[in-house]
Structures are given as structure tokens and as C-alpha cells.
Amino acid sequence: MSDTNNTQSPIVKVAAVAVIVFAIAGIGVMTGIIPTAMSSKETAKVCTDCGVIESIRLVEQKGQGSGAGAVTGGIVGAVVGNQIGQGRGKDLATIAGAAGGAYAGNEIEKNVKKTTHLQITVRMNDGTSRTFTRSHDAGFKSGDNVRVVNGNLTKV
């Protein structure tokens, strides 16, 4: 008769233990007990209000004419034009002087009221580009990291 041995080989026992260990580890990862390398809790949030200054330009903007310069210039031009010529020529010179004086007076008024401001272009972290206008120099320079707070730039 043959002798039957009911013992299992050691390889089968090691394989069974390995399957159990890996099953427990898998359950731990899936339930969050064992964290993964790229855990969603640890990912850094991107600052959507942050960016880098790309350029700063000094921009001059002509002022608005109120009409006072045109009126004053027109009167002065008419007086000067009236001194030229006689008869119809004098009338035409007065009209031309008034028109030219009004135009010159308006342009002078706009030039006197011109403003200078800074135009700052920022490349935002999301890839968009935004432009901000400031009336004075706040010490910003190209390459500065900034954050937008209530529509204004602040250094980060």
C-alpha cells in the first residue's frame, strides 16, 4: 500500500500567506488607511490670483479739453486775425484766426492736463495675461512675483 501524506508543500503555504498580505495591503490603500505617493490631500493648490510681472511701461495720456482752452484760443486768434488786412481779407483773417486759435487753445489745454501712469502686464499662474494701471511707482520691476488683491497688485 502506498503511504499518503496530507501535508502541503512549503511553497503553497508561502504563496497563500503572500496572497493574504497583498490583499490586506490593497484594502488598506483603497480605504485610505495606507496613503499613496500622490495623495490628493497633499497636492499643492495653485494660486489663481498670483503671477509674475512681464513688463512695465510708462504711458502718457492727453487730458480732456473742457472748452476753456478753445474759447480762450479762439478769442486770441480772432483778435490777432483782425489786425491783418482790410475789408473782406480782414474778415477772413479774423475767422481763420479764431478757428486756428480755438484749435491751438484746445490742444494746449489737453497738453497741460496730460497724465502719466504705469501700465503693468502680469502673466498669471493660469497662463492668462492681465494689465494693471497705476498712477505712481510702487517699486515693482519685471520678474517680481505678485498677487492680485481687490484689483490691486501686491508683492509676494
PDB file of C-alpha atoms in Angstrom:
ATOM      1  CA  MET A   1       0.000   0.000   0.000  1.00  0.00           C
ATOM      2  CA  SER A   2       1.038   3.463  -0.600  1.00  0.00           C
ATOM      3  CA  ASP A   3       1.598   5.972   2.143  1.00  0.00           C
ATOM      4  CA  THR A   4      -0.455   9.164   1.605  1.00  0.00           C
ATOM      5  CA  ASN A   5       0.865  12.302   3.190  1.00  0.00           C
ATOM      6  CA  ASN A   6      -1.717  15.057   3.875  1.00  0.00           C
ATOM      7  CA  THR A   7       0.857  17.780   4.437  1.00  0.00           C
ATOM      8  CA  GLN A   8       1.069  20.652   1.961  1.00  0.00           C
ATOM      9  CA  SER A   9       4.315  21.673   0.426  1.00  0.00           C
ATOM     10  CA  PRO A  10       6.055  24.780   1.872  1.00  0.00           C
ATOM     11  CA  ILE A  11       5.754  26.685  -1.448  1.00  0.00           C
ATOM     12  CA  VAL A  12       1.954  26.517  -1.331  1.00  0.00           C
ATOM     13  CA  LYS A  13       1.976  27.808   2.269  1.00  0.00           C
ATOM     14  CA  VAL A  14       4.255  30.777   1.357  1.00  0.00           C
ATOM     15  CA  ALA A  15       2.073  31.613  -1.658  1.00  0.00           C
ATOM     16  CA  ALA A  16      -1.083  31.583   0.479  1.00  0.00           C
ATOM     17  CA  VAL A  17       0.477  33.915   3.060  1.00  0.00           C
ATOM     18  CA  ALA A  18       1.694  36.277   0.291  1.00  0.00           C
ATOM     19  CA  VAL A  19      -1.790  36.463  -1.240  1.00  0.00           C
ATOM     20  CA  ILE A  20      -3.301  37.316   2.153  1.00  0.00           C
ATOM     21  CA  VAL A  21      -0.663  40.010   2.886  1.00  0.00           C
ATOM     22  CA  PHE A  22      -1.089  41.673  -0.532  1.00  0.00           C
ATOM     23  CA  ALA A  23      -4.885  41.551  -0.226  1.00  0.00           C
ATOM     24  CA  ILE A  24      -4.738  43.312   3.153  1.00  0.00           C
ATOM     25  CA  ALA A  25      -2.307  45.919   1.760  1.00  0.00           C
ATOM     26  CA  GLY A  26      -4.595  46.566  -1.224  1.00  0.00           C
ATOM     27  CA  ILE A  27      -7.591  47.060   1.025  1.00  0.00           C
ATOM     28  CA  GLY A  28      -5.542  49.481   3.160  1.00  0.00           C
ATOM     29  CA  VAL A  29      -4.588  51.594   0.126  1.00  0.00           C
ATOM     30  CA  MET A  30      -8.132  51.611  -1.272  1.00  0.00           C
ATOM     31  CA  THR A  31      -9.681  52.704   2.033  1.00  0.00           C
ATOM     32  CA  GLY A  32      -7.059  55.401   2.640  1.00  0.00           C
ATOM     33  CA  ILE A  33      -5.505  53.780   5.692  1.00  0.00           C
ATOM     34  CA  ILE A  34      -2.231  53.466   3.774  1.00  0.00           C
ATOM     35  CA  PRO A  35      -1.517  56.720   1.851  1.00  0.00           C
ATOM     36  CA  THR A  36      -0.430  56.589  -1.765  1.00  0.00           C
ATOM     37  CA  ALA A  37       2.557  58.507  -3.138  1.00  0.00           C
ATOM     38  CA  MET A  38       0.262  61.065  -4.869  1.00  0.00           C
ATOM     39  CA  SER A  39      -2.343  61.545  -2.159  1.00  0.00           C
ATOM     40  CA  SER A  40      -4.959  64.116  -3.128  1.00  0.00           C
ATOM     41  CA  LYS A  41      -4.687  65.642   0.339  1.00  0.00           C
ATOM     42  CA  GLU A  42      -1.060  66.571  -0.277  1.00  0.00           C
ATOM     43  CA  THR A  43      -1.300  68.205  -3.713  1.00  0.00           C
ATOM     44  CA  ALA A  44      -0.442  71.904  -3.623  1.00  0.00           C
ATOM     45  CA  LYS A  45      -3.140  74.345  -4.665  1.00  0.00           C
ATOM     46  CA  VAL A  46      -2.259  76.738  -7.486  1.00  0.00           C
ATOM     47  CA  CYS A  47      -2.659  80.422  -6.595  1.00  0.00           C
ATOM     48  CA  THR A  48      -5.084  81.710  -9.220  1.00  0.00           C
ATOM     49  CA  ASP A  49      -4.562  85.333  -8.131  1.00  0.00           C
ATOM     50  CA  CYS A  50      -0.764  85.157  -8.429  1.00  0.00           C
ATOM     51  CA  GLY A  51       1.590  85.863 -11.314  1.00  0.00           C
ATOM     52  CA  VAL A  52       4.871  87.367 -12.494  1.00  0.00           C
ATOM     53  CA  ILE A  53       5.342  90.890 -13.851  1.00  0.00           C
ATOM     54  CA  GLU A  54       6.279  90.650 -17.542  1.00  0.00           C
ATOM     55  CA  SER A  55       6.618  94.338 -18.392  1.00  0.00           C
ATOM     56  CA  ILE A  56       6.185  97.850 -17.044  1.00  0.00           C
ATOM     57  CA  ARG A  57       5.580 100.754 -19.444  1.00  0.00           C
ATOM     58  CA  LEU A  58       5.325 104.466 -18.773  1.00  0.00           C
ATOM     59  CA  VAL A  59       2.273 105.766 -20.661  1.00  0.00           C
ATOM     60  CA  GLU A  60       1.309 109.404 -21.256  1.00  0.00           C
ATOM     61  CA  GLN A  61      -2.354 110.161 -21.814  1.00  0.00           C
ATOM     62  CA  LYS A  62      -3.575 113.513 -23.123  1.00  0.00           C
ATOM     63  CA  GLY A  63      -6.009 115.314 -20.879  1.00  0.00           C
ATOM     64  CA  GLN A  64      -9.572 116.171 -21.799  1.00  0.00           C
ATOM     65  CA  GLY A  65     -10.341 119.609 -23.142  1.00  0.00           C
ATOM     66  CA  SER A  66     -13.070 121.389 -21.183  1.00  0.00           C
ATOM     67  CA  GLY A  67     -13.647 124.001 -23.872  1.00  0.00           C
ATOM     68  CA  ALA A  68     -11.999 126.818 -21.916  1.00  0.00           C
ATOM     69  CA  GLY A  69      -8.797 126.460 -23.931  1.00  0.00           C
ATOM     70  CA  ALA A  70     -10.718 126.514 -27.203  1.00  0.00           C
ATOM     71  CA  VAL A  71     -12.708 129.616 -26.228  1.00  0.00           C
ATOM     72  CA  THR A  72      -9.637 131.475 -24.999  1.00  0.00           C
ATOM     73  CA  GLY A  73      -7.626 130.452 -28.054  1.00  0.00           C
ATOM     74  CA  GLY A  74     -10.489 131.456 -30.357  1.00  0.00           C
ATOM     75  CA  ILE A  75     -10.719 134.919 -28.824  1.00  0.00           C
ATOM     76  CA  VAL A  76      -6.956 135.484 -29.013  1.00  0.00           C
ATOM     77  CA  GLY A  77      -6.872 134.143 -32.589  1.00  0.00           C
ATOM     78  CA  ALA A  78      -9.746 136.406 -33.641  1.00  0.00           C
ATOM     79  CA  VAL A  79      -8.063 139.473 -32.143  1.00  0.00           C
ATOM     80  CA  VAL A  80      -4.775 138.667 -33.882  1.00  0.00           C
ATOM     81  CA  GLY A  81      -6.559 137.843 -37.168  1.00  0.00           C
ATOM     82  CA  ASN A  82      -8.472 141.119 -37.004  1.00  0.00           C
ATOM     83  CA  GLN A  83      -5.167 143.018 -37.128  1.00  0.00           C
ATOM     84  CA  ILE A  84      -4.390 141.599 -40.567  1.00  0.00           C
ATOM     85  CA  GLY A  85      -5.664 143.002 -43.847  1.00  0.00           C
ATOM     86  CA  GLN A  86      -8.592 145.237 -44.770  1.00  0.00           C
ATOM     87  CA  GLY A  87     -12.180 144.678 -45.882  1.00  0.00           C
ATOM     88  CA  ARG A  88     -13.024 141.072 -46.779  1.00  0.00           C
ATOM     89  CA  GLY A  89      -9.432 139.964 -46.156  1.00  0.00           C
ATOM     90  CA  LYS A  90      -9.683 141.285 -42.632  1.00  0.00           C
ATOM     91  CA  ASP A  91     -12.930 139.334 -42.065  1.00  0.00           C
ATOM     92  CA  LEU A  92     -11.383 136.122 -43.429  1.00  0.00           C
ATOM     93  CA  ALA A  93      -8.256 136.623 -41.310  1.00  0.00           C
ATOM     94  CA  THR A  94     -10.428 137.131 -38.205  1.00  0.00           C
ATOM     95  CA  ILE A  95     -12.372 133.905 -38.905  1.00  0.00           C
ATOM     96  CA  ALA A  96      -9.204 131.937 -39.682  1.00  0.00           C
ATOM     97  CA  GLY A  97      -7.517 133.343 -36.567  1.00  0.00           C
ATOM     98  CA  ALA A  98     -10.496 132.378 -34.408  1.00  0.00           C
ATOM     99  CA  ALA A  99     -10.584 128.815 -35.810  1.00  0.00           C
ATOM    100  CA  GLY A 100      -6.827 128.329 -35.569  1.00  0.00           C
ATOM    101  CA  GLY A 101      -6.730 129.848 -32.088  1.00  0.00           C
ATOM    102  CA  ALA A 102      -9.584 127.623 -30.901  1.00  0.00           C
ATOM    103  CA  TYR A 103      -7.791 124.508 -32.153  1.00  0.00           C
ATOM    104  CA  ALA A 104      -4.446 125.578 -30.671  1.00  0.00           C
ATOM    105  CA  GLY A 105      -6.058 126.561 -27.353  1.00  0.00           C
ATOM    106  CA  ASN A 106      -7.805 123.190 -27.085  1.00  0.00           C
ATOM    107  CA  GLU A 107      -4.567 121.280 -27.800  1.00  0.00           C
ATOM    108  CA  ILE A 108      -2.644 123.387 -25.280  1.00  0.00           C
ATOM    109  CA  GLU A 109      -5.296 122.678 -22.629  1.00  0.00           C
ATOM    110  CA  LYS A 110      -5.111 118.920 -23.316  1.00  0.00           C
ATOM    111  CA  ASN A 111      -1.312 119.011 -23.091  1.00  0.00           C
ATOM    112  CA  VAL A 112      -1.412 120.893 -19.784  1.00  0.00           C
ATOM    113  CA  LYS A 113      -3.872 118.341 -18.353  1.00  0.00           C
ATOM    114  CA  LYS A 114      -1.994 115.232 -19.580  1.00  0.00           C
ATOM    115  CA  THR A 115      -1.369 112.426 -17.100  1.00  0.00           C
ATOM    116  CA  THR A 116       1.404 109.861 -16.816  1.00  0.00           C
ATOM    117  CA  HIS A 117       0.788 106.375 -15.448  1.00  0.00           C
ATOM    118  CA  LEU A 118       2.387 102.935 -15.331  1.00  0.00           C
ATOM    119  CA  GLN A 119       0.955 100.074 -17.357  1.00  0.00           C
ATOM    120  CA  ILE A 120       1.960  96.773 -15.706  1.00  0.00           C
ATOM    121  CA  THR A 121       1.484  93.486 -17.590  1.00  0.00           C
ATOM    122  CA  VAL A 122       1.294  90.355 -15.415  1.00  0.00           C
ATOM    123  CA  ARG A 123       1.460  86.734 -16.625  1.00  0.00           C
ATOM    124  CA  MET A 124      -0.898  84.933 -14.245  1.00  0.00           C
ATOM    125  CA  ASN A 125      -0.159  81.410 -12.971  1.00  0.00           C
ATOM    126  CA  ASP A 126      -3.063  80.053 -15.040  1.00  0.00           C
ATOM    127  CA  GLY A 127      -1.352  81.327 -18.225  1.00  0.00           C
ATOM    128  CA  THR A 128      -3.541  84.368 -18.855  1.00  0.00           C
ATOM    129  CA  SER A 129      -2.165  87.885 -19.167  1.00  0.00           C
ATOM    130  CA  ARG A 130      -3.631  90.848 -17.267  1.00  0.00           C
ATOM    131  CA  THR A 131      -2.798  94.558 -17.435  1.00  0.00           C
ATOM    132  CA  PHE A 132      -2.959  96.906 -14.458  1.00  0.00           C
ATOM    133  CA  THR A 133      -2.651 100.697 -14.360  1.00  0.00           C
ATOM    134  CA  ARG A 134      -1.028 102.598 -11.502  1.00  0.00           C
ATOM    135  CA  SER A 135      -0.685 106.335 -11.108  1.00  0.00           C
ATOM    136  CA  HIS A 136       2.608 106.075  -9.218  1.00  0.00           C
ATOM    137  CA  ASP A 137       5.680 103.863  -8.958  1.00  0.00           C
ATOM    138  CA  ALA A 138       5.260 101.303  -6.165  1.00  0.00           C
ATOM    139  CA  GLY A 139       8.704  99.779  -6.646  1.00  0.00           C
ATOM    140  CA  PHE A 140       7.611  96.957  -8.964  1.00  0.00           C
ATOM    141  CA  LYS A 141      10.028  95.584 -11.553  1.00  0.00           C
ATOM    142  CA  SER A 142       9.891  92.924 -14.258  1.00  0.00           C
ATOM    143  CA  GLY A 143      10.160  89.432 -12.798  1.00  0.00           C
ATOM    144  CA  ASP A 144       8.531  90.306  -9.451  1.00  0.00           C
ATOM    145  CA  ASN A 145       6.072  87.744  -8.079  1.00  0.00           C
ATOM    146  CA  VAL A 146       2.775  89.464  -7.336  1.00  0.00           C
ATOM    147  CA  ARG A 147      -0.731  88.700  -6.108  1.00  0.00           C
ATOM    148  CA  VAL A 148      -3.937  90.481  -7.099  1.00  0.00           C
ATOM    149  CA  VAL A 149      -5.895  91.613  -4.043  1.00  0.00           C
ATOM    150  CA  ASN A 150      -9.117  93.563  -4.666  1.00  0.00           C
ATOM    151  CA  GLY A 151      -7.877  94.564  -8.126  1.00  0.00           C
ATOM    152  CA  ASN A 152      -4.528  95.878  -6.842  1.00  0.00           C
ATOM    153  CA  LEU A 153      -1.065  94.327  -7.108  1.00  0.00           C
ATOM    154  CA  THR A 154       0.900  93.351  -4.009  1.00  0.00           C
ATOM    155  CA  LYS A 155       4.348  91.774  -3.876  1.00  0.00           C
ATOM    156  CA  VAL A 156       4.509  88.137  -2.795  1.00  0.00           C
TER     157      VAL A 156
END
